[in-house]
Amino acid sequence: MRYILLISMLLSLLGPSYAQGGDNDLSTEKLQKEGSTLLQEWMDGMLDFQCHGLHEALDGGVICPACARMHGRTGDAVLPLMYLADKTGEDKYLDAAIRLMKWMENVHRPDGSWMNDVNVSEWNGTTVFAAISLYEALYYHGHLLNDSIRSHWKQELLSAGHFMMENPFIYSRKRVGMRNMNVNYSASATYALYAIGEYCGVPSMKEKAMEIAADLKSYFTQKNCFLFGEGPEIWKPTANGCFPIDLLYNVEESLPNLAYYARMAGDNELLALVERSMKTHLEFMLPDGAWDNSWGTRSFKWTYWGGRTSDGFMGGYYALASHNPEFIEAIRRNLHLLRSATYKGLLYGGLHYQVTGLKPCIHHTFGHAKALASFLEQPAIETQRKPLPRECPYGVKYFGDIRTWLVAQGAWRATITGYDAEYKVKGTHPMGGALSLLWHEKAGPIFAATMNSYQLIEAPNMQTSNRQYLMGGTPRIEMMAGGIAYTNLDDLQAQVSYGMVHDRHRFDVKAHLVDIRQKVPNGQIIPVGIHYSISDTLVSIEADLLESTYLMLPIISSPVECVYEQAGKIIVQKENCRLKINCRKGEMMVLPTDEDGRIVNPVPGFAFLPIKVIADNKNVCVEIEVE
């Protein structure tokens, strides 16, 4: 009995990942089996939407239930379909892959590229991702094809390589002429070109890949080794020394593809940079397997579990996992989160999509199936379990390259950001000292940032809301004037200071209210103050307000959760706990909602309980605790 008690105490100290796993040895074979099961579920779900015999222009294409059309990047599913054809021996997967690639002729252009969409967008830079999927399908499973089809696919792959060679303004990272092109294209082109050059015997493609890779080595930040380039003004730092960085495009496309390239080419210098960068990015994974991209320049495509149109991180991180066991733990956690967002074989674009009636875009399913298949193509390895960095209650970590603080105190995980690198479109992500994310080990996500102003920035790749109400989900000080929202979230000049006060982490923010274009209301500068305090037991938010301003606290809450008031507190009954919002100063009220009592924002896909707090003598104070 004494030994049993001792083991139980050790497991509890090591945290939930160890206690749930049982054995400290992590069987990647078992993990890959779980991944294979989910992959098959996804592909079976997708095949329910593949067209059969309607018309030659439709046959093999896949109808999206959310967008009511066929996405031009569906061809990326050729890899998971071929993987399953080889693994299961079932003809339906091979047949589906062949018919899918036949349908892809609808978006194939004479220059060798594939368009992103049919008659919606002529953007063909995504050819690099289609090429990677086709290459891996041929490399691992080409033996399943007859000579004619295999030769045709290989020729299309070669044509895609020539297209990438002839369009350096998309895929090259030379400092001249690349100011408006996102780095995920060039980073991925290193792997695509090198792999095609190797597979098809074209040395010039391998040379071009090495040239691009050499230039990319200067695209890692000095302090934290973030990969930058997801936005304009690549080489011009902001007033706070920041560059445009997006966590999800980095972890789900750029870094994995750079890792694949560096291994193939034997570029150990780049591989070391990628490995260090992967570790930095992993600091932002939450204990439930979610990626915290609440601050990234392209967080308008954030889905909490990953990116809306990016591929997924699993294969690339697994490629470097033999001496980074925390990478495997990240895959395990994220895999479980992806399963929780899967319903009837399709991956939904947010944890509250299904319960609130938002339909699943099939892009999520085939995109992340591709990355999952890349993980499954690799052999099992033996390793030990290691917790995620953010599991440990380390206090505070500051990332100067993005001017963002991560808090890990007790059961709380929080992100406070003064990041001031903007994307090409204004209002895409919170700045101004925002509490962009708050998470609790029992309650889960409590706050998660949205776009400051919801826009279909990439309309073919995003979803509209069919509900009456739509509002931002980031905690903020706000003022409405002339129908325009002025908040602290777009303030590029906000000051953020951090310190310990007794046993609490305290952040003090001095900002002023602006709209997404940095305009002030009626030409009047309105200064405001926000103070966050985080201890083991509670989170406190205080605000210094002026007339007509108020504090907005959009609390994440599924419509199935009971909400009630008790002794002046708003209480949300979660599955395993009660979330309590207590107004110490000021007056709380719940704003109008849809019939289910919530407001839904499609990105990152949560339902919110919109709480407005007005001032009592120009000050408000709200405490949040979980019991």
mmCIF file of C-alpha atoms in Angstrom, residues 42-314:
data_model
loop_
_atom_site.group_PDB
_atom_site.id
_atom_site.type_symbol
_atom_site.label_atom_id
_atom_site.label_comp_id
_atom_site.label_asym_id
_atom_site.label_seq_id
_atom_site.Cartn_x
_atom_site.Cartn_y
_atom_site.Cartn_z
ATOM 1 C CA TRP A 42 -12.027 11.842 -41.712
ATOM 2 C CA MET A 43 -11.560 10.370 -45.173
ATOM 3 C CA ASP A 44 -14.721 8.285 -44.908
ATOM 4 C CA GLY A 45 -16.536 11.458 -43.886
ATOM 5 C CA MET A 46 -15.069 13.377 -46.814
ATOM 6 C CA LEU A 47 -15.937 10.664 -49.322
ATOM 7 C CA ASP A 48 -19.598 11.076 -48.412
ATOM 8 C CA PHE A 49 -19.315 14.408 -50.248
ATOM 9 C CA GLN A 50 -17.351 13.212 -53.288
ATOM 10 C CA CYS A 51 -19.409 13.397 -56.503
ATOM 11 C CA HIS A 52 -20.113 10.282 -58.555
ATOM 12 C CA GLY A 53 -21.418 10.258 -62.129
ATOM 13 C CA LEU A 54 -23.185 13.641 -62.129
ATOM 14 C CA HIS A 55 -21.079 15.289 -64.843
ATOM 15 C CA GLU A 56 -17.504 14.934 -65.999
ATOM 16 C CA ALA A 57 -16.740 18.411 -64.597
ATOM 17 C CA LEU A 58 -18.005 17.347 -61.174
ATOM 18 C CA ASP A 59 -17.037 13.697 -60.935
ATOM 19 C CA GLY A 60 -14.359 13.173 -58.280
ATOM 20 C CA GLY A 61 -14.794 16.645 -56.832
ATOM 21 C CA VAL A 62 -15.807 17.164 -53.211
ATOM 22 C CA ILE A 63 -18.724 19.409 -52.245
ATOM 23 C CA CYS A 64 -18.167 21.498 -49.105
ATOM 24 C CA PRO A 65 -21.243 21.476 -46.831
ATOM 25 C CA ALA A 66 -20.371 24.884 -45.399
ATOM 26 C CA CYS A 67 -19.386 26.704 -48.590
ATOM 27 C CA ALA A 68 -21.692 24.850 -51.034
ATOM 28 C CA ARG A 69 -18.909 24.537 -53.617
ATOM 29 C CA MET A 70 -15.766 22.572 -54.414
ATOM 30 C CA HIS A 71 -12.502 23.869 -52.960
ATOM 31 C CA GLY A 72 -9.606 23.953 -55.387
ATOM 32 C CA ARG A 73 -7.158 22.624 -52.822
ATOM 33 C CA THR A 74 -9.094 19.407 -52.240
ATOM 34 C CA GLY A 75 -6.386 17.626 -54.209
ATOM 35 C CA ASP A 76 -4.239 17.767 -51.065
ATOM 36 C CA ALA A 77 -6.312 14.784 -49.924
ATOM 37 C CA VAL A 78 -4.517 12.580 -52.456
ATOM 38 C CA LEU A 79 -1.903 11.725 -49.820
ATOM 39 C CA PRO A 80 -4.246 10.545 -47.018
ATOM 40 C CA LEU A 81 -6.361 8.650 -49.562
ATOM 41 C CA MET A 82 -3.324 6.865 -50.979
ATOM 42 C CA TYR A 83 -2.053 6.140 -47.481
ATOM 43 C CA LEU A 84 -5.342 4.468 -46.572
ATOM 44 C CA ALA A 85 -5.446 2.591 -49.877
ATOM 45 C CA ASP A 86 -2.045 1.097 -49.047
ATOM 46 C CA LYS A 87 -2.775 0.460 -45.378
ATOM 47 C CA THR A 88 -6.263 -1.024 -45.678
ATOM 48 C CA GLY A 89 -6.122 -2.539 -49.141
ATOM 49 C CA GLU A 90 -9.579 -1.116 -49.837
ATOM 50 C CA ASP A 91 -10.126 -0.129 -53.455
ATOM 51 C CA LYS A 92 -12.479 2.722 -52.531
ATOM 52 C CA TYR A 93 -9.592 4.887 -51.327
ATOM 53 C CA LEU A 94 -7.463 4.305 -54.434
ATOM 54 C CA ASP A 95 -10.445 4.929 -56.685
ATOM 55 C CA ALA A 96 -11.294 8.110 -54.768
ATOM 56 C CA ALA A 97 -7.704 9.385 -55.095
ATOM 57 C CA ILE A 98 -7.604 8.748 -58.842
ATOM 58 C CA ARG A 99 -10.959 10.418 -59.434
ATOM 59 C CA LEU A 100 -9.982 13.341 -57.194
ATOM 60 C CA MET A 101 -6.811 14.011 -59.187
ATOM 61 C CA LYS A 102 -8.851 13.760 -62.387
ATOM 62 C CA TRP A 103 -11.189 16.452 -61.024
ATOM 63 C CA MET A 104 -8.180 18.622 -60.199
ATOM 64 C CA GLU A 105 -7.831 19.218 -63.950
ATOM 65 C CA ASN A 106 -10.572 21.818 -63.402
ATOM 66 C CA VAL A 107 -8.083 23.997 -61.513
ATOM 67 C CA HIS A 108 -4.939 22.978 -63.430
ATOM 68 C CA ARG A 109 -3.385 25.684 -65.603
ATOM 69 C CA PRO A 110 -1.123 25.386 -68.654
ATOM 70 C CA ASP A 111 1.793 26.826 -66.685
ATOM 71 C CA GLY A 112 1.773 23.787 -64.383
ATOM 72 C CA SER A 113 0.083 25.449 -61.411
ATOM 73 C CA TRP A 114 -3.157 24.674 -59.625
ATOM 74 C CA MET A 115 -5.570 27.482 -58.793
ATOM 75 C CA ASN A 116 -6.762 27.881 -55.212
ATOM 76 C CA ASP A 117 -10.423 27.838 -56.314
ATOM 77 C CA VAL A 118 -12.658 27.346 -59.332
ATOM 78 C CA ASN A 119 -13.871 30.702 -60.723
ATOM 79 C CA VAL A 120 -13.543 32.298 -57.271
ATOM 80 C CA SER A 121 -9.837 32.996 -56.899
ATOM 81 C CA GLU A 122 -7.051 32.792 -59.455
ATOM 82 C CA TRP A 123 -4.397 32.603 -56.723
ATOM 83 C CA ASN A 124 -2.058 29.754 -57.600
ATOM 84 C CA GLY A 125 0.683 30.146 -54.995
ATOM 85 C CA THR A 126 -0.848 27.186 -53.143
ATOM 86 C CA THR A 127 0.582 24.997 -55.909
ATOM 87 C CA VAL A 128 3.486 24.370 -53.545
ATOM 88 C CA PHE A 129 1.224 22.561 -51.067
ATOM 89 C CA ALA A 130 -0.525 20.542 -53.755
ATOM 90 C CA ALA A 131 2.872 19.529 -55.093
ATOM 91 C CA ILE A 132 4.085 18.356 -51.685
ATOM 92 C CA SER A 133 1.015 16.188 -51.207
ATOM 93 C CA LEU A 134 1.306 14.705 -54.694
ATOM 94 C CA TYR A 135 5.024 14.054 -54.239
ATOM 95 C CA GLU A 136 4.495 12.192 -50.952
ATOM 96 C CA ALA A 137 1.605 10.208 -52.460
ATOM 97 C CA LEU A 138 3.838 9.108 -55.334
ATOM 98 C CA TYR A 139 6.926 8.537 -53.213
ATOM 99 C CA TYR A 140 5.210 6.345 -50.621
ATOM 100 C CA HIS A 141 2.366 4.798 -52.601
ATOM 101 C CA GLY A 142 3.032 5.218 -56.324
ATOM 102 C CA HIS A 143 3.341 1.449 -56.655
ATOM 103 C CA LEU A 144 -0.459 1.213 -56.313
ATOM 104 C CA LEU A 145 -0.974 3.037 -59.630
ATOM 105 C CA ASN A 146 -0.782 1.654 -63.141
ATOM 106 C CA ASP A 147 2.022 2.957 -65.346
ATOM 107 C CA SER A 148 -0.175 5.415 -67.242
ATOM 108 C CA ILE A 149 -1.610 7.166 -64.182
ATOM 109 C CA ARG A 150 1.707 7.165 -62.339
ATOM 110 C CA SER A 151 3.444 8.713 -65.353
ATOM 111 C CA HIS A 152 0.724 11.367 -65.678
ATOM 112 C CA TRP A 153 0.910 12.326 -62.009
ATOM 113 C CA LYS A 154 4.701 12.507 -62.194
ATOM 114 C CA GLN A 155 4.478 14.810 -65.198
ATOM 115 C CA GLU A 156 2.073 17.107 -63.340
ATOM 116 C CA LEU A 157 4.451 17.133 -60.386
ATOM 117 C CA LEU A 158 7.330 18.087 -62.674
ATOM 118 C CA SER A 159 5.242 20.863 -64.243
ATOM 119 C CA ALA A 160 4.459 22.233 -60.791
ATOM 120 C CA GLY A 161 8.172 22.317 -60.054
ATOM 121 C CA HIS A 162 8.858 24.320 -63.204
ATOM 122 C CA PHE A 163 6.071 26.743 -62.255
ATOM 123 C CA MET A 164 7.717 27.346 -58.875
ATOM 124 C CA MET A 165 11.094 27.846 -60.547
ATOM 125 C CA GLU A 166 9.647 30.421 -62.947
ATOM 126 C CA ASN A 167 7.766 32.457 -60.305
ATOM 127 C CA PRO A 168 10.377 33.687 -57.812
ATOM 128 C CA PHE A 169 8.140 36.597 -56.752
ATOM 129 C CA ILE A 170 5.978 33.976 -54.982
ATOM 130 C CA TYR A 171 8.529 31.459 -53.779
ATOM 131 C CA SER A 172 11.836 33.283 -53.439
ATOM 132 C CA ARG A 173 12.723 35.276 -50.307
ATOM 133 C CA LYS A 174 15.182 37.714 -51.829
ATOM 134 C CA ARG A 175 14.815 41.104 -50.200
ATOM 135 C CA VAL A 176 13.933 42.805 -53.475
ATOM 136 C CA GLY A 177 10.393 42.326 -54.736
ATOM 137 C CA MET A 178 9.032 40.144 -51.917
ATOM 138 C CA ARG A 179 7.606 42.693 -49.498
ATOM 139 C CA ASN A 180 4.005 41.502 -49.749
ATOM 140 C CA MET A 181 4.468 37.735 -50.008
ATOM 141 C CA ASN A 182 4.031 35.595 -46.902
ATOM 142 C CA VAL A 183 6.957 33.443 -45.834
ATOM 143 C CA ASN A 184 5.025 30.150 -45.750
ATOM 144 C CA TYR A 185 5.285 29.914 -49.547
ATOM 145 C CA SER A 186 9.048 30.205 -49.804
ATOM 146 C CA ALA A 187 9.630 28.071 -46.711
ATOM 147 C CA SER A 188 7.509 25.297 -48.207
ATOM 148 C CA ALA A 189 9.097 25.710 -51.641
ATOM 149 C CA THR A 190 12.441 24.534 -50.227
ATOM 150 C CA TYR A 191 10.990 21.078 -49.544
ATOM 151 C CA ALA A 192 8.783 20.943 -52.649
ATOM 152 C CA LEU A 193 11.546 21.888 -55.086
ATOM 153 C CA TYR A 194 14.206 19.722 -53.492
ATOM 154 C CA ALA A 195 11.871 16.710 -53.325
ATOM 155 C CA ILE A 196 10.677 17.120 -56.925
ATOM 156 C CA GLY A 197 14.243 17.650 -58.105
ATOM 157 C CA GLU A 198 15.335 14.464 -56.356
ATOM 158 C CA TYR A 199 12.325 12.382 -57.467
ATOM 159 C CA CYS A 200 12.297 13.590 -61.078
ATOM 160 C CA GLY A 201 16.059 13.961 -61.535
ATOM 161 C CA VAL A 202 16.227 17.753 -62.032
ATOM 162 C CA PRO A 203 19.343 19.136 -60.283
ATOM 163 C CA SER A 204 18.405 22.772 -60.993
ATOM 164 C CA MET A 205 15.332 22.441 -58.762
ATOM 165 C CA LYS A 206 17.468 21.195 -55.892
ATOM 166 C CA GLU A 207 19.858 24.095 -56.436
ATOM 167 C CA LYS A 208 16.980 26.589 -56.348
ATOM 168 C CA ALA A 209 15.713 25.018 -53.117
ATOM 169 C CA MET A 210 19.151 25.448 -51.535
ATOM 170 C CA GLU A 211 19.318 29.055 -52.703
ATOM 171 C CA ILE A 212 15.938 29.876 -51.125
ATOM 172 C CA ALA A 213 16.856 28.032 -47.928
ATOM 173 C CA ALA A 214 20.124 29.950 -47.583
ATOM 174 C CA ASP A 215 18.253 33.248 -47.728
ATOM 175 C CA LEU A 216 15.636 32.070 -45.229
ATOM 176 C CA LYS A 217 18.234 31.604 -42.497
ATOM 177 C CA SER A 218 18.050 35.345 -41.868
ATOM 178 C CA TYR A 219 14.298 35.147 -41.254
ATOM 179 C CA PHE A 220 14.579 33.965 -37.657
ATOM 180 C CA THR A 221 14.380 36.569 -34.887
ATOM 181 C CA GLN A 222 17.472 37.147 -32.786
ATOM 182 C CA LYS A 223 16.092 36.677 -29.258
ATOM 183 C CA ASN A 224 13.485 33.931 -29.498
ATOM 184 C CA CYS A 225 14.099 32.422 -32.964
ATOM 185 C CA PHE A 226 10.597 33.011 -34.292
ATOM 186 C CA LEU A 227 10.307 32.644 -38.053
ATOM 187 C CA PHE A 228 9.000 35.963 -39.376
ATOM 188 C CA GLY A 229 7.533 37.132 -42.675
ATOM 189 C CA GLU A 230 3.760 36.667 -42.358
ATOM 190 C CA GLY A 231 2.874 40.201 -43.383
ATOM 191 C CA PRO A 232 4.213 43.304 -45.133
ATOM 192 C CA GLU A 233 7.262 45.413 -44.308
ATOM 193 C CA ILE A 234 9.403 42.344 -43.727
ATOM 194 C CA TRP A 235 12.657 44.118 -42.928
ATOM 195 C CA LYS A 236 11.298 47.158 -41.125
ATOM 196 C CA PRO A 237 10.756 46.547 -37.383
ATOM 197 C CA THR A 238 7.839 48.195 -35.641
ATOM 198 C CA ALA A 239 8.228 50.876 -32.991
ATOM 199 C CA ASN A 240 8.576 48.062 -30.455
ATOM 200 C CA GLY A 241 11.069 46.099 -32.539
ATOM 201 C CA CYS A 242 8.590 43.469 -33.774
ATOM 202 C CA PHE A 243 8.341 41.708 -37.144
ATOM 203 C CA PRO A 244 5.257 40.048 -38.689
ATOM 204 C CA ILE A 245 4.911 36.556 -37.193
ATOM 205 C CA ASP A 246 2.045 34.093 -37.244
ATOM 206 C CA LEU A 247 2.356 31.064 -35.007
ATOM 207 C CA LEU A 248 -0.002 28.766 -36.914
ATOM 208 C CA TYR A 249 1.411 29.253 -40.384
ATOM 209 C CA ASN A 250 4.839 28.710 -38.872
ATOM 210 C CA VAL A 251 4.064 25.487 -37.002
ATOM 211 C CA GLU A 252 1.647 24.015 -39.532
ATOM 212 C CA GLU A 253 3.448 24.755 -42.802
ATOM 213 C CA SER A 254 6.725 26.688 -42.755
ATOM 214 C CA LEU A 255 8.700 24.941 -40.013
ATOM 215 C CA PRO A 256 7.624 21.367 -40.905
ATOM 216 C CA ASN A 257 8.491 21.867 -44.570
ATOM 217 C CA LEU A 258 11.804 23.493 -43.692
ATOM 218 C CA ALA A 259 12.546 20.515 -41.458
ATOM 219 C CA TYR A 260 11.770 18.051 -44.264
ATOM 220 C CA TYR A 261 13.992 20.018 -46.634
ATOM 221 C CA ALA A 262 16.886 20.357 -44.186
ATOM 222 C CA ARG A 263 16.905 16.604 -43.536
ATOM 223 C CA MET A 264 16.823 15.738 -47.254
ATOM 224 C CA ALA A 265 19.507 18.269 -48.163
ATOM 225 C CA GLY A 266 21.696 17.611 -45.122
ATOM 226 C CA ASP A 267 21.524 21.283 -44.134
ATOM 227 C CA ASN A 268 22.391 20.942 -40.453
ATOM 228 C CA GLU A 269 22.676 24.700 -39.883
ATOM 229 C CA LEU A 270 19.087 25.257 -40.994
ATOM 230 C CA LEU A 271 17.903 22.150 -39.152
ATOM 231 C CA ALA A 272 19.315 23.536 -35.893
ATOM 232 C CA LEU A 273 17.494 26.829 -36.460
ATOM 233 C CA VAL A 274 14.232 25.033 -37.221
ATOM 234 C CA GLU A 275 14.534 22.839 -34.142
ATOM 235 C CA ARG A 276 15.162 25.840 -31.894
ATOM 236 C CA SER A 277 12.261 27.692 -33.498
ATOM 237 C CA MET A 278 9.940 24.699 -33.049
ATOM 238 C CA LYS A 279 10.742 24.703 -29.344
ATOM 239 C CA THR A 280 9.963 28.409 -29.081
ATOM 240 C CA HIS A 281 6.634 27.963 -30.836
ATOM 241 C CA LEU A 282 5.765 24.980 -28.653
ATOM 242 C CA GLU A 283 5.805 27.322 -25.655
ATOM 243 C CA PHE A 284 2.417 28.492 -26.931
ATOM 244 C CA MET A 285 0.654 25.119 -26.899
ATOM 245 C CA LEU A 286 -1.873 24.862 -24.075
ATOM 246 C CA PRO A 287 -2.106 21.755 -21.909
ATOM 247 C CA ASP A 288 -5.246 20.657 -23.795
ATOM 248 C CA GLY A 289 -3.336 20.560 -27.102
ATOM 249 C CA ALA A 290 -4.602 23.899 -28.426
ATOM 250 C CA TRP A 291 -2.348 26.346 -30.228
ATOM 251 C CA ASP A 292 -2.448 29.826 -28.715
ATOM 252 C CA ASN A 293 -2.367 32.022 -31.803
ATOM 253 C CA SER A 294 -4.370 34.764 -30.106
ATOM 254 C CA TRP A 295 -1.682 37.321 -31.048
ATOM 255 C CA GLY A 296 -0.488 36.218 -34.526
ATOM 256 C CA THR A 297 -0.674 38.450 -37.583
ATOM 257 C CA ARG A 298 -2.921 35.933 -39.368
ATOM 258 C CA SER A 299 -4.976 34.859 -36.375
ATOM 259 C CA PHE A 300 -8.068 35.585 -38.457
ATOM 260 C CA LYS A 301 -7.579 31.965 -39.587
ATOM 261 C CA TRP A 302 -7.222 30.573 -36.062
ATOM 262 C CA THR A 303 -9.418 27.625 -35.063
ATOM 263 C CA TYR A 304 -7.991 26.965 -31.560
ATOM 264 C CA TRP A 305 -6.901 23.453 -32.552
ATOM 265 C CA GLY A 306 -4.947 24.737 -35.575
ATOM 266 C CA GLY A 307 -5.232 26.778 -38.776
ATOM 267 C CA ARG A 308 -8.199 27.034 -41.115
ATOM 268 C CA THR A 309 -6.198 26.375 -44.302
ATOM 269 C CA SER A 310 -2.759 25.374 -43.044
ATOM 270 C CA ASP A 311 -1.846 21.707 -42.976
ATOM 271 C CA GLY A 312 -0.916 20.784 -39.438
ATOM 272 C CA PHE A 313 2.260 20.406 -37.427
ATOM 273 C CA MET A 314 2.358 16.690 -36.667
#
